[in-house]
Coordinates of C-alpha atoms in Angstrom, one line a residue:
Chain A
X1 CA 126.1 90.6 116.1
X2 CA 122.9 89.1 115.5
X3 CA 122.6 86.1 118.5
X4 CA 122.0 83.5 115.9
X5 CA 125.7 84.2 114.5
X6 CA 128.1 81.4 114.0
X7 CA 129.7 80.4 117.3
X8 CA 132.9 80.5 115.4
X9 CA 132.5 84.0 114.7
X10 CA 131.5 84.9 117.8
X11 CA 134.3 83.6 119.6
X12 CA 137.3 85.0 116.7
X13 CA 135.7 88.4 117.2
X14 CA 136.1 88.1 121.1
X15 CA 139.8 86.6 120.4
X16 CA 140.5 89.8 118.7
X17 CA 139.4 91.7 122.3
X18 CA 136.4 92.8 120.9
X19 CA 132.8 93.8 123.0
X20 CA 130.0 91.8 121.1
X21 CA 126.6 92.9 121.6
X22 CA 124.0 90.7 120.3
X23 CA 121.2 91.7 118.6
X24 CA 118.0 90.3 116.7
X25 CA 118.8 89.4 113.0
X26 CA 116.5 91.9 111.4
X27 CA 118.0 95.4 110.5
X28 CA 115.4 97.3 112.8
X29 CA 116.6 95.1 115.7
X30 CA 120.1 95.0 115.2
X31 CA 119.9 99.7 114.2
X32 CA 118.0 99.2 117.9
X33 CA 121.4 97.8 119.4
X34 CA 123.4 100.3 118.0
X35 CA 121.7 102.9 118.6
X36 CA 121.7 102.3 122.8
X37 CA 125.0 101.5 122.4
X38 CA 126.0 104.8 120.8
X39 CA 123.9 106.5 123.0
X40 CA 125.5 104.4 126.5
X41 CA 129.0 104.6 125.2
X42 CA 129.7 107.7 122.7
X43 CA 131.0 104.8 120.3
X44 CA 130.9 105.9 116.6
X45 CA 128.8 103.6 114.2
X46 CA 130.6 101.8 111.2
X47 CA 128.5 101.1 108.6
X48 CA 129.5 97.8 107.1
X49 CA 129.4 99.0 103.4
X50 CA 126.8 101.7 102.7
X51 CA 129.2 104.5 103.7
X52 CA 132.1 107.3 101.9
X53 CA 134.5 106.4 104.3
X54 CA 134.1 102.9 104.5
X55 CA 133.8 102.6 100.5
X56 CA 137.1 104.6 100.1
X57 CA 139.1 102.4 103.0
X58 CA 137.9 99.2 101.1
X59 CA 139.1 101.1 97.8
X60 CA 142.8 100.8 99.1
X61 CA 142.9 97.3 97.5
X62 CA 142.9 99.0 94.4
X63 CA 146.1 100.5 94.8
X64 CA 147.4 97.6 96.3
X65 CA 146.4 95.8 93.0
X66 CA 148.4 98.4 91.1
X67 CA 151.4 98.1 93.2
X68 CA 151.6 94.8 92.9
X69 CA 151.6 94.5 89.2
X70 CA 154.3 97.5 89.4
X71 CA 157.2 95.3 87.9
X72 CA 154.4 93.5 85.2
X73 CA 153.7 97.0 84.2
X74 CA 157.7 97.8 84.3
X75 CA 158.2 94.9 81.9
X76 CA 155.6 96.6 79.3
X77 CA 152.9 94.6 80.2
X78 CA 149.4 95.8 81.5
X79 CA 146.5 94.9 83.8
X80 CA 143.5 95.2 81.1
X81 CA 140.9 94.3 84.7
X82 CA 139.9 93.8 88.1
X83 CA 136.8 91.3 88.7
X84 CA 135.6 91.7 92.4
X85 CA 132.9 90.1 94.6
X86 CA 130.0 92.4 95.0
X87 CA 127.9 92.2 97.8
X88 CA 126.6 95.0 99.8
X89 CA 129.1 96.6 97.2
X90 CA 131.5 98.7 99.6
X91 CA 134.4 97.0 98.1
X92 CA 133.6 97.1 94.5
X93 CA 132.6 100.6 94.7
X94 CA 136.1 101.3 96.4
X95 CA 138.1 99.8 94.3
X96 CA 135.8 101.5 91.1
X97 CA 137.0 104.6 92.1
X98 CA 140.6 103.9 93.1
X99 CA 140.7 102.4 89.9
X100 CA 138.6 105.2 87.8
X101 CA 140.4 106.8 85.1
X102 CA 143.4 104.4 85.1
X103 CA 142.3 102.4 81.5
X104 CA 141.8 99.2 84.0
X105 CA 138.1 97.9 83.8
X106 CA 136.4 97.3 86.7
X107 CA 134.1 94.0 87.1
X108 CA 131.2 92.9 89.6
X109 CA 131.1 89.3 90.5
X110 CA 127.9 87.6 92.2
X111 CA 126.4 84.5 93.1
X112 CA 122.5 83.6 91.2
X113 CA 121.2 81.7 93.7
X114 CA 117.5 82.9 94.4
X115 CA 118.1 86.6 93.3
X116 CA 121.2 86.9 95.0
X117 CA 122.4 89.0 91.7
X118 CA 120.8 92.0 92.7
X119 CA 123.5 94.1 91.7
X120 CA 122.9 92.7 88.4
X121 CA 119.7 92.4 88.2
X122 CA 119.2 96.2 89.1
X123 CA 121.4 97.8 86.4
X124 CA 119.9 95.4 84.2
X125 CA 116.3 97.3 84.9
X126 CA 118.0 100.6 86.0
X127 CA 116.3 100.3 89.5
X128 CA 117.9 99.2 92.8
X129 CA 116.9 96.3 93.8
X130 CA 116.7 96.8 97.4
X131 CA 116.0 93.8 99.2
X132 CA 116.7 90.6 99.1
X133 CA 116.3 86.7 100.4
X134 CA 118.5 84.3 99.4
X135 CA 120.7 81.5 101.1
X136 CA 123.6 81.0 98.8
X137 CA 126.8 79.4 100.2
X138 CA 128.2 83.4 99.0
X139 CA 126.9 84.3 102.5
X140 CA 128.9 87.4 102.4
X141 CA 127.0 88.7 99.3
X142 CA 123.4 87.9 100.3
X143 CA 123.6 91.3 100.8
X144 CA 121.9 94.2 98.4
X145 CA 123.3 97.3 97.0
X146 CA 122.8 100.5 99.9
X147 CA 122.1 103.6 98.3
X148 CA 126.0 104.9 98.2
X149 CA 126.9 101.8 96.8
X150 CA 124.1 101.8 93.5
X151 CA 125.0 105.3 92.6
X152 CA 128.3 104.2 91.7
X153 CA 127.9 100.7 90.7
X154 CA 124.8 101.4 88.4
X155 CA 127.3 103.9 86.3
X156 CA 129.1 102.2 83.6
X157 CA 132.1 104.7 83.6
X158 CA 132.6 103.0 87.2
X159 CA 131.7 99.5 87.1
X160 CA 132.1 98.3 83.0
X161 CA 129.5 95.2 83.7
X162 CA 128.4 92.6 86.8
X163 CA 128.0 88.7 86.3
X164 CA 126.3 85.9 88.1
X165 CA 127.6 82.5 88.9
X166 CA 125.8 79.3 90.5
X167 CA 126.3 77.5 93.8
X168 CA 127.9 74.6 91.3
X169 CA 130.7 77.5 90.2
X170 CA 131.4 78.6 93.5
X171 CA 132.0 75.0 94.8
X172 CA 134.2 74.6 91.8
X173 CA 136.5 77.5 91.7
X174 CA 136.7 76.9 96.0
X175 CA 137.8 73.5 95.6
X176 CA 140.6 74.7 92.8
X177 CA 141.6 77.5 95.0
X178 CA 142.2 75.8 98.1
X179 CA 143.6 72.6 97.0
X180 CA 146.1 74.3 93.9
X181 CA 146.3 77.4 95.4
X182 CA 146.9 76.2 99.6
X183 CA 144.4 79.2 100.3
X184 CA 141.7 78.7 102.9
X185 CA 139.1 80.9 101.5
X186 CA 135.1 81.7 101.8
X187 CA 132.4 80.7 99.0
X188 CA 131.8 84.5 98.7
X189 CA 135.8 85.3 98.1
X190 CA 135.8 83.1 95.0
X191 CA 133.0 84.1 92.8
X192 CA 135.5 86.5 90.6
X193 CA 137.2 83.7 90.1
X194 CA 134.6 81.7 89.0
X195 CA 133.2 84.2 87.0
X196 CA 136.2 84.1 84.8
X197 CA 136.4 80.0 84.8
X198 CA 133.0 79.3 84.5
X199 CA 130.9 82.4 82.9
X200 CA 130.6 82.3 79.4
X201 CA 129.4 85.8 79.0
X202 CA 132.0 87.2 80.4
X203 CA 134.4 84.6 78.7
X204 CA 133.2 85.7 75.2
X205 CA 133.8 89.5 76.2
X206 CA 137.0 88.5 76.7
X207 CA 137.4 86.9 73.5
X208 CA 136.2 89.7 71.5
X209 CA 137.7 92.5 73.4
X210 CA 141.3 91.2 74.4
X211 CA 141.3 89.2 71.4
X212 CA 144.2 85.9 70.8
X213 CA 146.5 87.7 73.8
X214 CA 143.4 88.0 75.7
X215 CA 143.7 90.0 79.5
X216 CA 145.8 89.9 82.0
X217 CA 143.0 90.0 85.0
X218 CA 143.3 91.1 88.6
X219 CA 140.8 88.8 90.4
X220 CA 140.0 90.3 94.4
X221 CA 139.5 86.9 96.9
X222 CA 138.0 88.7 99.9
X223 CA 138.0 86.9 102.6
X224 CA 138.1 83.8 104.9
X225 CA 135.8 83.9 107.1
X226 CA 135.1 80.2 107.0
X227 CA 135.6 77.0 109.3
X228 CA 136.3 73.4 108.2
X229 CA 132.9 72.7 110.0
X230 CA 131.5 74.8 107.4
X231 CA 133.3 73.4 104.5
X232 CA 132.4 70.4 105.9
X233 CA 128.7 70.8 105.8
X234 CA 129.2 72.6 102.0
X235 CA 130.9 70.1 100.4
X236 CA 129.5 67.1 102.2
X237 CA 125.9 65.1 101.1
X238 CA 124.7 66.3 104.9
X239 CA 121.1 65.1 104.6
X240 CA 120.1 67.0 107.7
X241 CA 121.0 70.5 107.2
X242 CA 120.2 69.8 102.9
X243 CA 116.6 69.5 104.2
X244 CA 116.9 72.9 106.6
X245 CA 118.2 74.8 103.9
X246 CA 115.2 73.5 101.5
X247 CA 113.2 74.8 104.4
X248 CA 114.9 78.0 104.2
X249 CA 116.0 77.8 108.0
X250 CA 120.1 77.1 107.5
X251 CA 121.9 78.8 105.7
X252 CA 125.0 76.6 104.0
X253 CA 127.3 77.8 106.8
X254 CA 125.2 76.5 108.9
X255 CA 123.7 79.8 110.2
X256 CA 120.1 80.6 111.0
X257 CA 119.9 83.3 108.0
X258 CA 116.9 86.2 108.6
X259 CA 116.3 88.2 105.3
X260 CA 118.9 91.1 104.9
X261 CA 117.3 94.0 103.8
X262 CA 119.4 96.9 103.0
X263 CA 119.1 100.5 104.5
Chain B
X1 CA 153.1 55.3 91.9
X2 CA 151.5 52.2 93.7
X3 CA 147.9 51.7 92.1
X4 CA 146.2 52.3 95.2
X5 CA 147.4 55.8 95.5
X6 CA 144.5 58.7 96.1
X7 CA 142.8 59.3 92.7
X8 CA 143.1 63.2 93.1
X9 CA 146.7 62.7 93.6
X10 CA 147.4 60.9 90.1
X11 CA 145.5 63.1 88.5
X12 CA 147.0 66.2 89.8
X13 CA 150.9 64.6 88.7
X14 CA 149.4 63.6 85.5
X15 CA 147.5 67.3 85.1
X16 CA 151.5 68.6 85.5
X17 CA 152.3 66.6 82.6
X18 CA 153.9 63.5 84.2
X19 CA 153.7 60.0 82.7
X20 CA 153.0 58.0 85.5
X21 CA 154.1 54.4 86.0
X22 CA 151.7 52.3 88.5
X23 CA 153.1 49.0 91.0
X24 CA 152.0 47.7 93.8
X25 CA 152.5 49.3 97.3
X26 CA 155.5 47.5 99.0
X27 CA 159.1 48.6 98.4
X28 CA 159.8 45.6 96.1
X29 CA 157.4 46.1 94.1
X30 CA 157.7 49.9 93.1
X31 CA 161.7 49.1 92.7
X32 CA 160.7 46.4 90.4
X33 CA 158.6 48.6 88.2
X34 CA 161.3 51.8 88.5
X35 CA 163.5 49.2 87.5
X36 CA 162.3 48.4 84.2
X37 CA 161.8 52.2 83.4
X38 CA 165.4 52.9 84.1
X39 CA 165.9 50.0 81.5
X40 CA 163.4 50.9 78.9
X41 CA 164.3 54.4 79.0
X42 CA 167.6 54.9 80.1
X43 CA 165.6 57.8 82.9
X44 CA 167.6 58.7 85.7
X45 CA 166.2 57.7 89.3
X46 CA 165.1 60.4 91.9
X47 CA 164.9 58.6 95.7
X48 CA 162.3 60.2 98.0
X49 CA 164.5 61.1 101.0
X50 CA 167.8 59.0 101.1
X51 CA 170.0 60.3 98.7
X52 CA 173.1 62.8 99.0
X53 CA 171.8 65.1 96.2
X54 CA 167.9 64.8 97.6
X55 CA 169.1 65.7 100.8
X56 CA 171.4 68.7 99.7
X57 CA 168.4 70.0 97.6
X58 CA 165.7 69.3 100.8
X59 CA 168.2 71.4 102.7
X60 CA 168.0 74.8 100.9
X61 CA 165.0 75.7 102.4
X62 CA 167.5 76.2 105.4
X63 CA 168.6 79.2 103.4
X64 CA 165.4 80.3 102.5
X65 CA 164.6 80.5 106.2
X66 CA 168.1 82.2 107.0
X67 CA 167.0 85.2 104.0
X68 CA 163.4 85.5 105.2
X69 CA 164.7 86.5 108.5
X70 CA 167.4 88.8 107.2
X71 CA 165.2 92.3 108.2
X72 CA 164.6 90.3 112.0
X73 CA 168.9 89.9 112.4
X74 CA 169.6 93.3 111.2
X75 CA 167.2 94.6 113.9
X76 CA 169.8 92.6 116.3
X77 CA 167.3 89.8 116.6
X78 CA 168.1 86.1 115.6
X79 CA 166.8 83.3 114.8
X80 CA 167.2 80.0 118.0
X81 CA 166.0 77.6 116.5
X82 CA 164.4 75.7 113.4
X83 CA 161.8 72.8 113.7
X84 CA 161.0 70.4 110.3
X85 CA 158.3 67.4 109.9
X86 CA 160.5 64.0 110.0
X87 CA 159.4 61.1 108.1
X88 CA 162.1 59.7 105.6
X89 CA 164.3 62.5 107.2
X90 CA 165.6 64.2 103.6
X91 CA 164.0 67.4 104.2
X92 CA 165.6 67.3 108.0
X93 CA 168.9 66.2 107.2
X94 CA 169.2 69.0 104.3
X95 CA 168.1 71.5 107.1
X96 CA 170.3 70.5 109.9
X97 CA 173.3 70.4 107.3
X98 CA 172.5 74.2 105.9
X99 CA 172.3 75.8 109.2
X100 CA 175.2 73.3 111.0
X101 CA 177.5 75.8 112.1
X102 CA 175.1 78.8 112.3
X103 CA 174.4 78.4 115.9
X104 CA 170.4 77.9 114.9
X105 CA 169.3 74.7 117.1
X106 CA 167.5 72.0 114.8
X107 CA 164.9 70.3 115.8
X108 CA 162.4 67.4 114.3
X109 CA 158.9 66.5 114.9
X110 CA 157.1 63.3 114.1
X111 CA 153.7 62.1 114.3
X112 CA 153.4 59.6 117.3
X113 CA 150.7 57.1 116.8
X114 CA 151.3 53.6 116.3
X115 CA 154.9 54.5 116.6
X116 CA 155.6 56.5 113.6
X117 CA 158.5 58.5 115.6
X118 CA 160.5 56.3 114.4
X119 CA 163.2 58.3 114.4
X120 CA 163.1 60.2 118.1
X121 CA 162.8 55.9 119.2
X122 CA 165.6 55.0 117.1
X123 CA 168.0 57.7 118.5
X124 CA 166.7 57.0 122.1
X125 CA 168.0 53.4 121.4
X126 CA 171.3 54.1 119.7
X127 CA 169.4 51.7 116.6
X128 CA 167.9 53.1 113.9
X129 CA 163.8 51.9 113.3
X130 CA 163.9 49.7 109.8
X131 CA 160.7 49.3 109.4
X132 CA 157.3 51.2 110.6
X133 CA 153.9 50.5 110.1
X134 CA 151.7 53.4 111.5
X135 CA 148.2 54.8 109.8
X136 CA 148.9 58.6 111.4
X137 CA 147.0 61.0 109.5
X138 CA 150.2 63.0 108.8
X139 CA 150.9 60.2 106.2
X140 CA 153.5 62.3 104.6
X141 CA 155.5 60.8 107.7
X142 CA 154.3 57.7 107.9
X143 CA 158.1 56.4 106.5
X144 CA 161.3 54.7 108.5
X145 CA 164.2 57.2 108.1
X146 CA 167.3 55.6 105.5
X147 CA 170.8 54.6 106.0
X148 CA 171.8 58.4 105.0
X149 CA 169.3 60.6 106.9
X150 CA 169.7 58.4 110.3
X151 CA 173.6 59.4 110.2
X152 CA 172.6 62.8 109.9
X153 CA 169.6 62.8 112.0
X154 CA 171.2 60.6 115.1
X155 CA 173.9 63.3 115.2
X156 CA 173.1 65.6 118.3
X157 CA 175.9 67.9 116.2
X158 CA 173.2 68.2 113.7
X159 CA 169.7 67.5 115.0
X160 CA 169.1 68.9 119.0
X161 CA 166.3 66.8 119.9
X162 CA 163.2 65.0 118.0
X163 CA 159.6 65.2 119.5
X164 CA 156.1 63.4 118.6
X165 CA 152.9 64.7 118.7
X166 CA 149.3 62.8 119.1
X167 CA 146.6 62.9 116.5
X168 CA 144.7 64.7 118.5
X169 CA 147.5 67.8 118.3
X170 CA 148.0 67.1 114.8
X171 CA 144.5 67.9 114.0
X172 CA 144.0 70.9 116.7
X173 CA 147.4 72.6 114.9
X174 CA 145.7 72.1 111.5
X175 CA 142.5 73.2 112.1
X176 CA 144.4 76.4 113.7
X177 CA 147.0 77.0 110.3
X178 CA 143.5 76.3 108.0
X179 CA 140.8 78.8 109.9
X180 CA 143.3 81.6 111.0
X181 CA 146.2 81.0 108.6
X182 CA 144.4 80.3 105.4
X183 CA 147.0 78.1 104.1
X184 CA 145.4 74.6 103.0
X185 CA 148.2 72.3 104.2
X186 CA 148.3 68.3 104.7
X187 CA 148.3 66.9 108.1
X188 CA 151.9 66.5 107.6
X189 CA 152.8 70.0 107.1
X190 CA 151.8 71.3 110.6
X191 CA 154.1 69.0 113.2
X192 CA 156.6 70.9 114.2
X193 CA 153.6 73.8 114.7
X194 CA 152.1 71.1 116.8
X195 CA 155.0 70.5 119.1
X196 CA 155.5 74.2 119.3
X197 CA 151.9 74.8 120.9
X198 CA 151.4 71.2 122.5
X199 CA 154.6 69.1 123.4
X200 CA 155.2 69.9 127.1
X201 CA 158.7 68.3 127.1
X202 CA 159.5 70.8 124.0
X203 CA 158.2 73.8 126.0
X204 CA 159.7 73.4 129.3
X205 CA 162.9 72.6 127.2
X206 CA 162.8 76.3 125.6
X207 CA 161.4 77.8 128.8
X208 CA 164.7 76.6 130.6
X209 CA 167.1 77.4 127.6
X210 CA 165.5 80.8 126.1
X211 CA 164.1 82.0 129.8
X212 CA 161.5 85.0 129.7
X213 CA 162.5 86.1 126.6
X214 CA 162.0 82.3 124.6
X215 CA 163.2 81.9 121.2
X216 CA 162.2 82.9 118.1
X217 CA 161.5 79.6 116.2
X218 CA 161.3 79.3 112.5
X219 CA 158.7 76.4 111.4
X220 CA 158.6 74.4 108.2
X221 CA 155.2 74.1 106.5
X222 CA 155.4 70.9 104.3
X223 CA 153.3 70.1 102.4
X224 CA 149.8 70.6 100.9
X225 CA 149.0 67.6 99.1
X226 CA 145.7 67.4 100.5
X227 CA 142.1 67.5 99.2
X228 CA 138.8 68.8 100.7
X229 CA 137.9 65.5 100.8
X230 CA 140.8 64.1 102.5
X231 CA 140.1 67.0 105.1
X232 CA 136.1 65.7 105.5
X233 CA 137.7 62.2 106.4
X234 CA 139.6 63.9 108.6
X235 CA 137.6 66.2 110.8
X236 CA 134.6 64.5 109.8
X237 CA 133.0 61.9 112.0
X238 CA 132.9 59.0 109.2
X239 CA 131.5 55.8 110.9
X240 CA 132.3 53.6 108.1
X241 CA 136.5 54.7 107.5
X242 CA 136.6 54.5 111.0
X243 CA 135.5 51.4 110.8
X244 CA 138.5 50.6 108.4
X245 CA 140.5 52.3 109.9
X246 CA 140.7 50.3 113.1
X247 CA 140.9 46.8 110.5
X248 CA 143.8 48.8 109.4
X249 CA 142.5 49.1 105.8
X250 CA 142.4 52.7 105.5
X251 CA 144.5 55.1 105.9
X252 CA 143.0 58.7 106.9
X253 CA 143.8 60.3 103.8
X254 CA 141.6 57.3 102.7
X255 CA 144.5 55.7 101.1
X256 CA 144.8 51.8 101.1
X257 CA 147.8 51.7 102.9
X258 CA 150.5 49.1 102.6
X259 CA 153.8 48.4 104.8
X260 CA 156.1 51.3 104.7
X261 CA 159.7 49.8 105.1
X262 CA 162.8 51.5 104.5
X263 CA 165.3 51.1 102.0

C-alpha cells in the first residue's frame, strides 16, 4: 500500500490478518515493492484489474446478476441491462464477457471530474487514454483503462456505450442510496446509479430503445470502502480540506492522491 | 407530526404519499390534533407502542428471527437468546410474547443518558418510569414505556433482564454496523449490538450462563430513519449544536425536542 493510504484502510486490511508493505504512491515505486517482495517471499503478484484472471473472477458478478433475476426471468420478464462502474475496468470487462452473448447490454459508468472519463473519452477518439489525474470523490475510478481492459471495453459487441456523471450526481444518488436504501456505500459504487437518475444521454436511449415499458436495469454498487470520517468530509462545507483539494493535495477521502498512471 | 419534527423526515412520509397533520410537541397537543382527524374523518387511530394489536404486530419479527435461523437449528444449533432496542417497549413486548415459551431468553437494551432506561429503572423499583426527559442520540428511545408494554416488560416470565448503554457505546456500535456492515441505521437501531460488545454486566451474565461455548444471540436492527446529516451532527464535532445541546435545545438528530411523557 502506498504509505500515504487512509489510516482506515490500513488498519481493516491488517484486521483481515493481512502483511502490509508500504510503498511510494507512484506505480514505479509501489512495482519496486512488489517486486522484492516476490523475489524475498515466492508470493505471486495480483494485479488489481489489468489481468485474465482477475477480469474473469470479477466477471462472476455477472452470473450472480443472472441468478438473481432467475424468478423475474421465470415470470416472463427480462433484464434488457447491466450499468457498472468502470474504473481501471477489471469489473466491467468481467462482467462484459460473462454477460456476452446473453441479449443483456452491458453499460460503463464513470465520474467527469477532470478527465476522470477516460474510458469514455478513449472510445470516443478510438485511442486509450492511458493516464490520468484527477481527484474525484469516485476515488476507486481515478484509475485508467490497462491494456487488457481497453481491448475489451473499446469493442461495442462487449461494452454497448460508457457515460459520465459529476461530483453533484454522485453526491446525489449516495445520499438516496444510503438513506432509502440503509446501504453504506462508496462515491465510486454509485455512479451506475446515477448514470441512470441523472444522465440524460443515457435516459433518452432509454426512451427510444425500451420505449413506454422502458428496461428493467441491473445496476452493479461495488463497494464500501468508505468511513463516516470520509463522508463526513464529502458532504460537509469543510473549508480546510475544500482548499487542499483546490490545491490538488487531498483527495475528497481525505487521502494524499499521487497521479495513477496505468501499466 | 409535531411541527418541529426533522424536515427530511416529513418529507420522506409525505414522498410515501401520506397527508400529514402538524401539532405541537407535547402529548396533549398531538392528541388534540389526532383528535379532530378522527372527527373530521372518521380515520381509525394507530398508537406508537401501547396498544394490544401494535404490540402483536411489533412482535412478528420474533418469528422472522425464529425462520431466519431455521438452517442454524436443523444443524442442532439454537438460538439463546434475543436482544431488542426499548423505548415505548411495543416492539419488546411483541418479541418477548412470540418467543414466550420457546426457551429463547429475551432481553432489552436502552440508551442510558439522562436516564432514558427508563424501563431497566422502573423494573429495578417495582414502579414503572411515567415520564422521561433524556436528549440520547438513540432518539428512537427517548420514550417512557405505557401501561401495556410495562406489564409485559416488568414480567421476568417474559423479558430476562434490561441493560443501558452510554453514548459513547452507542456511537462506537454504529460507527462499527455503518463502516463494516454497510447498513445505514439510526442510533437507535444498534443497542442491543452495543450491549452485546460493551455492557460488562451483560457479558459476564452470558459468560456465567452460556460458559466457553456462549450463546448464540439474535439482535434486532431498528430502525434507519436517519440522514447523512443527522450522522454529521453526530460524529461530527459541531461547536454550536453542542452548544444547544447542553441548553437542552437540541436534540442530536438536531430535532427541537420537547418533553416525552407517557400515555
Amino acid at each position: 500500500m502506498p504509505s500515504i493510504s487512509t489510516p482506515s484502510k490500513i488498519a481493516g486490511t491488517q484486521a483481515q490478518g493481512a502483511i502490509v508493505h508500504f510503498s511510494g504512491s507512484t506505480s514505479q515505486e509501489r512495482e519496486a515493492v512488489v517486486t522484492d517482495v516476490v523475489r524475498a517471499t515466492g508470493a505471486t503478484l495480483i494485479p488489481p484489474y489489468d489481468h485474465p484472471d482477475i477480469i474473469l473472477g470479477q466477471g462472476t458478478m455477472g452470473l450472480e446478476i443472472q441468478s438473481e433475476v432467475a424468478s423475474m426471468l421465470a415470470a416472463g420478464e427480462k433484464l434488457d441491462a447491466v450499468i457498472a462502474p468502470c474504473g481501471g475496468g477489471g469489473m466491467l470487462s468481467g462482467i462484459a464477457i460473462a454477460l456476452h452473448g446473453t441479449g443483456i447490454r452491458v453499460f460503463g459508468a464513470e465520474p467527469s471530474f477532470q478527465g476522470a472519463d477516460d474510458a469514455r473519452r478513449g472510445v470516443e477518439t478510438g485511442e486509450r487514454v492511458a493516464s490520468v489525474k484527477t481527484l474525484t470523490i469516485a476515488d476507486g475510478l481515478r484509475t485508467p483503462l490497462g491494456d487488457y481492459t481497453w481491448k475489451i471495453i473499446s469493442d461495442k459487441e462487449y461494452v454497448r456505450g460508457l457515460y459520465a456523471v459529476t461530483e453533484q450526481n454522485i453526491k446525489d444518488a449516495m445520499k438516496l442510496v444510503l438513506e432509502r436504501m440503509k446501504c453504506f456505500v462508496e462515491p465510486s459504487a454509485v455512479v451506475g446509479l446515477a448514470t441512470i437518475l441523472y444522465n440524460e444521454e443515457f435516459r433518452q436511449m432509454v426512451e427510444k430503445e425500451g420505449g413506454a415499458k422502458g428496461w428493467n436495469v441491473g445496476v452493479v454498487f461495488s463497494g464500501g470502502n468508505t468511513t463516516i470520517e470520509a463522508i463526513m468530509k464529502i458532504f460537509g462545507d469543510v473549508e480546510e480540506s475544500k482548499k487542499e483539494r483546490e490545491e490538488g493535495v487531498l483527495g475528497r477521502d481525505g487521502s494524499r492522491v499521487a497521479e495513477n498512471v496505468a501499466g
